[in-house]
Amino acid sequence: MSGESCLGPPAASASPAAAPKAKTCSFRGPGALSHKYVRLNVGGALYYTTVQVLTRQDTMLKAMFSGRMEVLTDKEGWILIDRCGRHFGSILSYLRDASVVLPKSRQAIRELMAEAKFYLIQGLVDICQSALQEKKEDAVCLIPVITSPKEEERLIQSCSKPVVKLLYNRSNNKYSYTSTSDDNLLKNIELFDKLSLSYNGRILFIKDVIGDEICCWSFYGQGRKLAEVCCTSIVYATEKKQTKVEFPEARIYEETLNALLYEMLPVPDNSLLEATSRRAHWGSSHSEDEEGLELRERVRRIHVKRYSTYDDRPLGH
C-alpha cells in the first residue's frame, strides 16, 4: 500500500542492513480514502479493492481499515494478511454485493466458511452453513422399507418422482434354491443399491420385504405402475421343486431409464420419448402434433402391455 495510507513514516532503524522488510502502521479512517484502491497480499494472493468495500460491514476488516487495528505492510506498500488467499475473492464479493457464488464442493464451502469466521462476517457464515446443510440432505440416500400395502400406496401416490421398488423375501421360499439363485439374489440387491446411489434425488427407491414374490422389481411413474420384472420362477426337478432366481440386469436398467421419462409433469417430454423411439417405422408425412401423440401412445401401450403381462395383482402387493 502507498505511504499516504499510513500515519507517519516507519520507525528509524539502527542500520540499513537491519531494516525490516515489513512495517506496521495504523490505517487512516475511510473518509478521504474511501474510494481509493488499496493493495492486499493475502497469503501470497494479490487483490485490489477500496477502503469503502472493506469497511462496509462491521467485520474484522472494518476494524483493520478504520484505524482500530494496526496493519502490516511490506516495503512495496502491499498490506499483508496472514491467511489463505484462495477464497478472499469470495469474501470481497460478499462485502460488495451482500451475496456470493459459492464453490461447488462441500470442502471448498467449509474452507470459505472458516475464512468468513476469521473475518467475523456472520452473514457469509450463515450462507455457507445453509449450503452445507442442503448439500448434506442431497447427499443422503434414504430408502424407505415398506411395512404395509397402505404405506406403499401412500408413498407412490404422493411422490412426484418416479418410483422403483425391489421386493425381496428370502424367507418366503417354499422350495430349495438352484445352485446360482443365492448369487443372483445378491446381485439384484447390489444393483438396487447401485441404482439408488446413481439416481438419488431423481427416483424414489423403496424396498419391500413382505410381498409374495422372492425377488421382483416394480417401476412407477406419476402414481401408475409402468412395468414389472419378476426374477423368480419354479424349476421342476426329478425329485422336488426348486426356486430359480435370475438377474436380468439389462432389463432392469432399461425399465429404470424408462421410468426417468416420467420425471416431468404432466407427460414425458417429447424429445425424451423420441430418443427411445424407432422413427424408421413411421412415415415422414406425420405432423409434429400427430408425432407427439404417437410417441405418448407408444410409451403408454408398451408399459400397459408390460404391466398386464407381468403383474395381475392390485397396487400394494
CSV table of C-alpha atoms in Angstrom, one decimal:
chain,number,residue,atom,x,y,z
A,1,MET,CA,0.0,0.0,0.0
A,2,SER,CA,1.2,3.6,-0.6
A,3,GLY,CA,2.6,5.7,2.2
A,4,GLU,CA,-0.4,8.0,2.3
A,5,SER,CA,-2.4,5.1,3.7
A,6,CYS,CA,-0.4,5.0,6.9
A,7,LEU,CA,0.1,7.5,9.6
A,8,GLY,CA,3.8,8.6,9.9
A,9,PRO,CA,6.9,7.1,8.4
A,10,PRO,CA,8.3,3.7,9.6
A,11,ALA,CA,10.5,3.8,12.7
A,12,ALA,CA,14.1,4.5,12.0
A,13,SER,CA,16.4,1.5,12.2
A,14,ALA,CA,19.9,1.3,13.6
A,15,SER,CA,21.5,0.4,10.2
A,16,PRO,CA,20.3,-0.2,6.7
A,17,ALA,CA,21.1,-3.9,7.0
A,18,ALA,CA,18.8,-4.2,9.9
A,19,ALA,CA,15.8,-2.5,8.2
A,20,PRO,CA,12.8,-4.8,8.4
A,21,LYS,CA,11.1,-5.9,5.2
A,22,ALA,CA,7.6,-5.2,6.7
A,23,LYS,CA,6.2,-2.5,8.9
A,24,THR,CA,3.2,-1.9,11.0
A,25,CYS,CA,1.1,1.2,10.8
A,26,SER,CA,-2.3,2.5,11.7
A,27,PHE,CA,-4.7,2.9,8.8
A,28,ARG,CA,-6.5,6.1,8.3
A,29,GLY,CA,-10.2,6.2,8.6
A,30,PRO,CA,-12.3,5.7,5.5
A,31,GLY,CA,-13.3,9.3,5.0
A,32,ALA,CA,-10.9,10.8,2.4
A,33,LEU,CA,-9.6,7.5,1.2
A,34,SER,CA,-12.9,5.6,0.9
A,35,HIS,CA,-12.8,5.5,-2.9
A,36,LYS,CA,-9.0,4.9,-3.3
A,37,TYR,CA,-7.7,1.5,-4.0
A,38,VAL,CA,-5.6,-0.5,-1.6
A,39,ARG,CA,-3.4,-3.4,-2.4
A,40,LEU,CA,-3.8,-6.6,-0.3
A,41,ASN,CA,-1.4,-9.5,-0.2
A,42,VAL,CA,-3.5,-12.4,1.4
A,43,GLY,CA,-1.3,-15.4,1.8
A,44,GLY,CA,0.5,-14.6,-1.5
A,45,ALA,CA,-2.7,-13.9,-3.5
A,46,LEU,CA,-2.9,-10.2,-4.5
A,47,TYR,CA,-6.1,-8.2,-4.5
A,48,TYR,CA,-7.1,-4.7,-5.3
A,49,THR,CA,-10.1,-3.1,-3.6
A,50,THR,CA,-11.3,0.1,-1.8
A,51,VAL,CA,-11.5,1.1,1.8
A,52,GLN,CA,-15.2,1.6,1.3
A,53,VAL,CA,-15.7,-2.0,0.5
A,54,LEU,CA,-13.5,-3.2,3.3
A,55,THR,CA,-15.4,-1.1,5.9
A,56,ARG,CA,-18.9,-1.6,4.5
A,57,GLN,CA,-19.8,-4.2,7.2
A,58,ASP,CA,-18.9,-4.5,10.8
A,59,THR,CA,-16.2,-7.1,10.5
A,60,MET,CA,-12.6,-7.6,11.4
A,61,LEU,CA,-11.6,-6.0,8.0
A,62,LYS,CA,-13.5,-2.8,9.0
A,63,ALA,CA,-11.5,-2.8,12.3
A,64,MET,CA,-8.3,-3.1,10.3
A,65,PHE,CA,-9.0,-0.4,7.8
A,66,SER,CA,-10.7,2.2,10.0
A,67,GLY,CA,-7.8,2.8,12.3
A,68,ARG,CA,-8.8,0.5,15.2
A,69,MET,CA,-6.1,-2.1,14.4
A,70,GLU,CA,-2.6,-2.0,13.1
A,71,VAL,CA,-1.9,-3.4,9.7
A,72,LEU,CA,1.3,-4.9,8.3
A,73,THR,CA,2.7,-3.7,5.0
A,74,ASP,CA,5.8,-4.7,3.0
A,75,LYS,CA,8.4,-2.4,1.5
A,76,GLU,CA,6.3,-2.0,-1.7
A,77,GLY,CA,3.2,-0.9,0.2
A,78,TRP,CA,1.2,-4.1,0.0
A,79,ILE,CA,-0.9,-4.8,3.1
A,80,LEU,CA,-0.1,-8.2,4.4
A,81,ILE,CA,-2.8,-10.5,5.7
A,82,ASP,CA,-1.6,-13.8,7.0
A,83,ARG,CA,-4.4,-16.0,5.8
A,84,CYS,CA,-5.0,-18.3,2.8
A,85,GLY,CA,-6.0,-16.2,-0.1
A,86,ARG,CA,-7.8,-18.8,-2.1
A,87,HIS,CA,-11.3,-17.6,-1.1
A,88,PHE,CA,-10.6,-14.0,-0.3
A,89,GLY,CA,-12.1,-13.0,-3.7
A,90,SER,CA,-15.4,-14.5,-2.4
A,91,ILE,CA,-15.0,-12.5,0.8
A,92,LEU,CA,-14.7,-9.3,-1.3
A,93,SER,CA,-17.7,-10.2,-3.5
A,94,TYR,CA,-19.8,-10.7,-0.4
A,95,LEU,CA,-18.7,-7.3,1.0
A,96,ARG,CA,-19.5,-5.6,-2.2
A,97,ASP,CA,-22.9,-7.2,-3.0
A,98,ALA,CA,-24.1,-9.0,0.2
A,99,SER,CA,-24.2,-12.1,-2.0
A,100,VAL,CA,-21.7,-14.6,-3.3
A,101,VAL,CA,-21.5,-17.6,-5.7
A,102,LEU,CA,-20.5,-20.4,-3.5
A,103,PRO,CA,-18.0,-23.1,-4.6
A,104,LYS,CA,-19.4,-26.4,-5.8
A,105,SER,CA,-17.7,-28.8,-3.4
A,106,ARG,CA,-18.5,-29.2,0.3
A,107,GLN,CA,-14.8,-29.0,1.2
A,108,ALA,CA,-14.4,-25.6,-0.6
A,109,ILE,CA,-17.5,-24.3,1.1
A,110,ARG,CA,-16.2,-25.3,4.5
A,111,GLU,CA,-12.9,-23.5,3.7
A,112,LEU,CA,-14.8,-20.4,2.8
A,113,MET,CA,-16.8,-20.6,6.0
A,114,ALA,CA,-13.6,-20.8,8.0
A,115,GLU,CA,-12.3,-17.6,6.4
A,116,ALA,CA,-15.7,-15.9,7.0
A,117,LYS,CA,-15.5,-16.9,10.6
A,118,PHE,CA,-12.0,-15.5,10.9
A,119,TYR,CA,-13.0,-12.1,9.4
A,120,LEU,CA,-16.2,-12.1,11.6
A,121,ILE,CA,-18.5,-12.0,8.6
A,122,GLN,CA,-21.6,-13.6,10.1
A,123,GLY,CA,-23.9,-13.2,7.1
A,124,LEU,CA,-21.5,-15.2,4.9
A,125,VAL,CA,-21.1,-17.8,7.6
A,126,ASP,CA,-24.9,-18.3,7.6
A,127,ILE,CA,-24.9,-18.7,3.8
A,128,CYS,CA,-22.2,-21.3,3.9
A,129,GLN,CA,-23.9,-23.2,6.7
A,130,SER,CA,-27.2,-23.3,4.8
A,131,ALA,CA,-25.5,-24.5,1.7
A,132,LEU,CA,-23.7,-27.3,3.6
A,133,GLN,CA,-27.0,-28.4,5.1
A,134,GLU,CA,-28.7,-28.5,1.7
A,135,LYS,CA,-25.8,-30.5,0.2
A,136,LYS,CA,-25.9,-32.9,3.2
A,137,GLU,CA,-29.6,-33.5,2.6
A,138,ASP,CA,-29.0,-34.0,-1.1
A,139,ALA,CA,-26.2,-36.5,-0.4
A,140,VAL,CA,-28.2,-38.7,1.9
A,141,CYS,CA,-29.9,-41.5,0.1
A,142,LEU,CA,-32.9,-42.6,2.1
A,143,ILE,CA,-34.5,-46.0,1.2
A,144,PRO,CA,-38.0,-46.5,2.8
A,145,VAL,CA,-38.8,-50.1,3.8
A,146,ILE,CA,-42.4,-51.0,3.2
A,147,THR,CA,-44.3,-52.3,6.2
A,148,SER,CA,-47.8,-52.5,4.8
A,149,PRO,CA,-49.7,-52.2,1.4
A,150,LYS,CA,-51.3,-49.0,2.5
A,151,GLU,CA,-47.9,-47.4,3.2
A,152,GLU,CA,-46.7,-48.4,-0.2
A,153,GLU,CA,-49.7,-47.0,-1.9
A,154,ARG,CA,-49.4,-43.7,0.1
A,155,LEU,CA,-45.7,-43.4,-0.8
A,156,ILE,CA,-46.2,-44.0,-4.5
A,157,GLN,CA,-49.3,-41.8,-4.9
A,158,SER,CA,-47.8,-38.9,-3.0
A,159,CYS,CA,-44.4,-39.0,-4.7
A,160,SER,CA,-43.9,-36.6,-7.7
A,161,LYS,CA,-40.8,-38.6,-8.8
A,162,PRO,CA,-40.7,-42.0,-10.5
A,163,VAL,CA,-40.5,-44.9,-8.1
A,164,VAL,CA,-38.5,-48.1,-8.3
A,165,LYS,CA,-39.4,-50.9,-5.8
A,166,LEU,CA,-37.4,-54.0,-5.1
A,167,LEU,CA,-39.3,-56.8,-3.3
A,168,TYR,CA,-37.0,-59.5,-1.9
A,169,ASN,CA,-38.3,-62.0,0.6
A,170,ARG,CA,-35.9,-64.8,1.2
A,171,SER,CA,-38.0,-66.3,4.0
A,172,ASN,CA,-40.9,-66.8,1.6
A,173,ASN,CA,-39.2,-69.7,-0.2
A,174,LYS,CA,-41.2,-72.9,0.0
A,175,TYR,CA,-38.7,-74.8,-2.1
A,176,SER,CA,-34.9,-75.2,-2.3
A,177,TYR,CA,-32.9,-72.9,-4.5
A,178,THR,CA,-31.0,-73.7,-7.6
A,179,SER,CA,-27.2,-73.5,-7.3
A,180,THR,CA,-27.0,-70.0,-8.7
A,181,SER,CA,-30.0,-68.5,-7.0
A,182,ASP,CA,-28.3,-67.1,-3.9
A,183,ASP,CA,-25.7,-65.3,-6.0
A,184,ASN,CA,-28.3,-63.9,-8.3
A,185,LEU,CA,-30.5,-62.7,-5.4
A,186,LEU,CA,-27.4,-60.9,-4.0
A,187,LYS,CA,-26.7,-59.3,-7.4
A,188,ASN,CA,-30.2,-57.9,-7.6
A,189,ILE,CA,-29.8,-56.3,-4.2
A,190,GLU,CA,-26.4,-54.9,-5.1
A,191,LEU,CA,-27.8,-53.4,-8.4
A,192,PHE,CA,-30.7,-51.8,-6.4
A,193,ASP,CA,-28.1,-50.2,-4.1
A,194,LYS,CA,-26.1,-49.0,-7.1
A,195,LEU,CA,-29.1,-47.5,-8.9
A,196,SER,CA,-30.3,-45.8,-5.7
A,197,LEU,CA,-27.0,-44.0,-5.4
A,198,SER,CA,-26.7,-43.2,-9.1
A,199,TYR,CA,-30.2,-41.7,-9.4
A,200,ASN,CA,-30.6,-40.3,-5.8
A,201,GLY,CA,-32.8,-37.3,-5.9
A,202,ARG,CA,-34.4,-38.2,-9.3
A,203,ILE,CA,-36.1,-41.5,-8.4
A,204,LEU,CA,-37.6,-42.7,-5.1
A,205,PHE,CA,-36.3,-46.2,-4.4
A,206,ILE,CA,-38.2,-48.3,-1.9
A,207,LYS,CA,-37.7,-51.8,-0.5
A,208,ASP,CA,-40.5,-54.4,0.2
A,209,VAL,CA,-39.8,-57.4,2.3
A,210,ILE,CA,-43.4,-58.6,2.9
A,211,GLY,CA,-44.7,-59.5,-0.5
A,212,ASP,CA,-45.5,-62.8,-2.1
A,213,GLU,CA,-42.6,-62.9,-4.5
A,214,ILE,CA,-39.0,-63.7,-3.6
A,215,CYS,CA,-37.3,-61.2,-6.0
A,216,CYS,CA,-39.3,-58.7,-8.1
A,217,TRP,CA,-38.8,-55.2,-9.4
A,218,SER,CA,-41.6,-52.7,-10.0
A,219,PHE,CA,-41.5,-49.4,-11.7
A,220,TYR,CA,-43.9,-46.5,-11.3
A,221,GLY,CA,-44.4,-43.1,-12.9
A,222,GLN,CA,-46.9,-40.4,-11.9
A,223,GLY,CA,-48.5,-42.8,-9.5
A,224,ARG,CA,-49.1,-45.5,-12.1
A,225,LYS,CA,-47.4,-48.9,-12.4
A,226,LEU,CA,-45.4,-48.9,-15.6
A,227,ALA,CA,-43.6,-52.3,-15.6
A,228,GLU,CA,-42.5,-55.2,-13.5
A,229,VAL,CA,-39.6,-57.6,-13.8
A,230,CYS,CA,-40.1,-60.8,-11.8
A,231,CYS,CA,-36.8,-62.5,-11.2
A,232,THR,CA,-38.1,-65.8,-9.8
A,233,SER,CA,-39.5,-69.0,-11.3
A,234,ILE,CA,-40.1,-72.6,-10.3
A,235,VAL,CA,-37.9,-75.4,-11.8
A,236,TYR,CA,-39.4,-78.9,-11.6
A,237,ALA,CA,-36.5,-81.2,-10.8
A,238,THR,CA,-36.8,-85.0,-10.7
A,239,GLU,CA,-37.5,-85.2,-7.0
A,240,LYS,CA,-38.5,-81.8,-5.8
A,241,LYS,CA,-39.4,-78.3,-6.9
A,242,GLN,CA,-36.7,-75.6,-6.9
A,243,THR,CA,-36.8,-71.9,-6.9
A,244,LYS,CA,-34.7,-70.2,-9.6
A,245,VAL,CA,-33.7,-66.6,-9.1
A,246,GLU,CA,-32.4,-64.8,-12.1
A,247,PHE,CA,-30.6,-61.5,-12.6
A,248,PRO,CA,-31.9,-59.7,-15.8
A,249,GLU,CA,-29.6,-56.7,-15.4
A,250,ALA,CA,-30.1,-55.2,-18.8
A,251,ARG,CA,-33.9,-55.3,-18.5
A,252,ILE,CA,-33.7,-53.7,-15.0
A,253,TYR,CA,-31.6,-50.9,-16.4
A,254,GLU,CA,-34.0,-50.4,-19.3
A,255,GLU,CA,-37.0,-50.1,-17.1
A,256,THR,CA,-35.2,-47.7,-14.8
A,257,LEU,CA,-34.3,-45.4,-17.7
A,258,ASN,CA,-37.9,-45.7,-19.0
A,259,ALA,CA,-39.2,-44.6,-15.6
A,260,LEU,CA,-37.0,-41.5,-15.8
A,261,LEU,CA,-39.2,-40.3,-18.6
A,262,TYR,CA,-41.8,-39.6,-16.0
A,263,GLU,CA,-39.8,-37.1,-14.1
A,264,MET,CA,-41.6,-34.3,-16.0
A,265,LEU,CA,-45.2,-33.5,-15.4
A,266,PRO,CA,-47.8,-33.8,-16.8
A,267,VAL,CA,-46.4,-36.1,-19.5
A,268,PRO,CA,-42.9,-37.2,-20.6
A,269,ASP,CA,-41.1,-34.7,-22.7
A,270,ASN,CA,-41.4,-35.4,-26.4
A,271,SER,CA,-37.7,-35.1,-27.1
A,272,LEU,CA,-37.0,-37.8,-24.5
A,273,LEU,CA,-39.7,-40.1,-25.9
A,274,GLU,CA,-38.4,-39.5,-29.4
A,275,ALA,CA,-34.9,-40.6,-28.3
A,276,THR,CA,-36.2,-44.0,-27.4
A,277,SER,CA,-38.4,-44.4,-30.5
A,278,ARG,CA,-37.8,-46.1,-33.8
A,279,ARG,CA,-38.6,-43.4,-36.2
A,280,ALA,CA,-37.7,-45.6,-39.2
A,281,HIS,CA,-41.0,-47.4,-38.8
A,282,TRP,CA,-43.1,-44.2,-39.2
A,283,GLY,CA,-43.9,-42.3,-42.4
A,284,SER,CA,-42.4,-38.9,-42.9
A,285,SER,CA,-45.8,-37.3,-43.6
A,286,HIS,CA,-46.8,-37.1,-39.9
A,287,SER,CA,-47.2,-33.6,-38.5
A,288,GLU,CA,-45.3,-32.7,-35.3
A,289,ASP,CA,-48.5,-32.8,-33.2
A,290,GLU,CA,-49.5,-36.2,-34.5
A,291,GLU,CA,-46.0,-37.5,-34.0
A,292,GLY,CA,-46.1,-36.3,-30.4
A,293,LEU,CA,-49.4,-38.1,-29.8
A,294,GLU,CA,-48.0,-41.3,-31.3
A,295,LEU,CA,-44.9,-41.1,-29.1
A,296,ARG,CA,-47.1,-40.8,-26.0
A,297,GLU,CA,-49.3,-43.6,-27.1
A,298,ARG,CA,-46.3,-45.8,-27.9
A,299,VAL,CA,-45.0,-45.5,-24.3
A,300,ARG,CA,-48.4,-46.0,-22.8
A,301,ARG,CA,-49.1,-49.1,-24.8
A,302,ILE,CA,-45.7,-50.7,-24.1
A,303,HIS,CA,-46.0,-50.1,-20.4
A,304,VAL,CA,-49.6,-51.2,-20.2
A,305,LYS,CA,-48.7,-54.3,-22.0
A,306,ARG,CA,-45.7,-55.0,-19.8
A,307,TYR,CA,-47.9,-54.4,-16.7
A,308,SER,CA,-50.6,-56.7,-17.8
A,309,THR,CA,-48.1,-59.4,-18.9
A,310,TYR,CA,-46.1,-59.5,-15.7
A,311,ASP,CA,-48.5,-58.4,-13.0
A,312,ASP,CA,-52.1,-59.1,-12.3
A,313,ARG,CA,-52.1,-58.1,-8.7
A,314,PRO,CA,-53.6,-54.8,-7.4
A,315,LEU,CA,-51.3,-52.0,-6.3
A,316,GLY,CA,-49.8,-52.6,-2.8
A,317,HIS,CA,-49.0,-56.3,-3.3
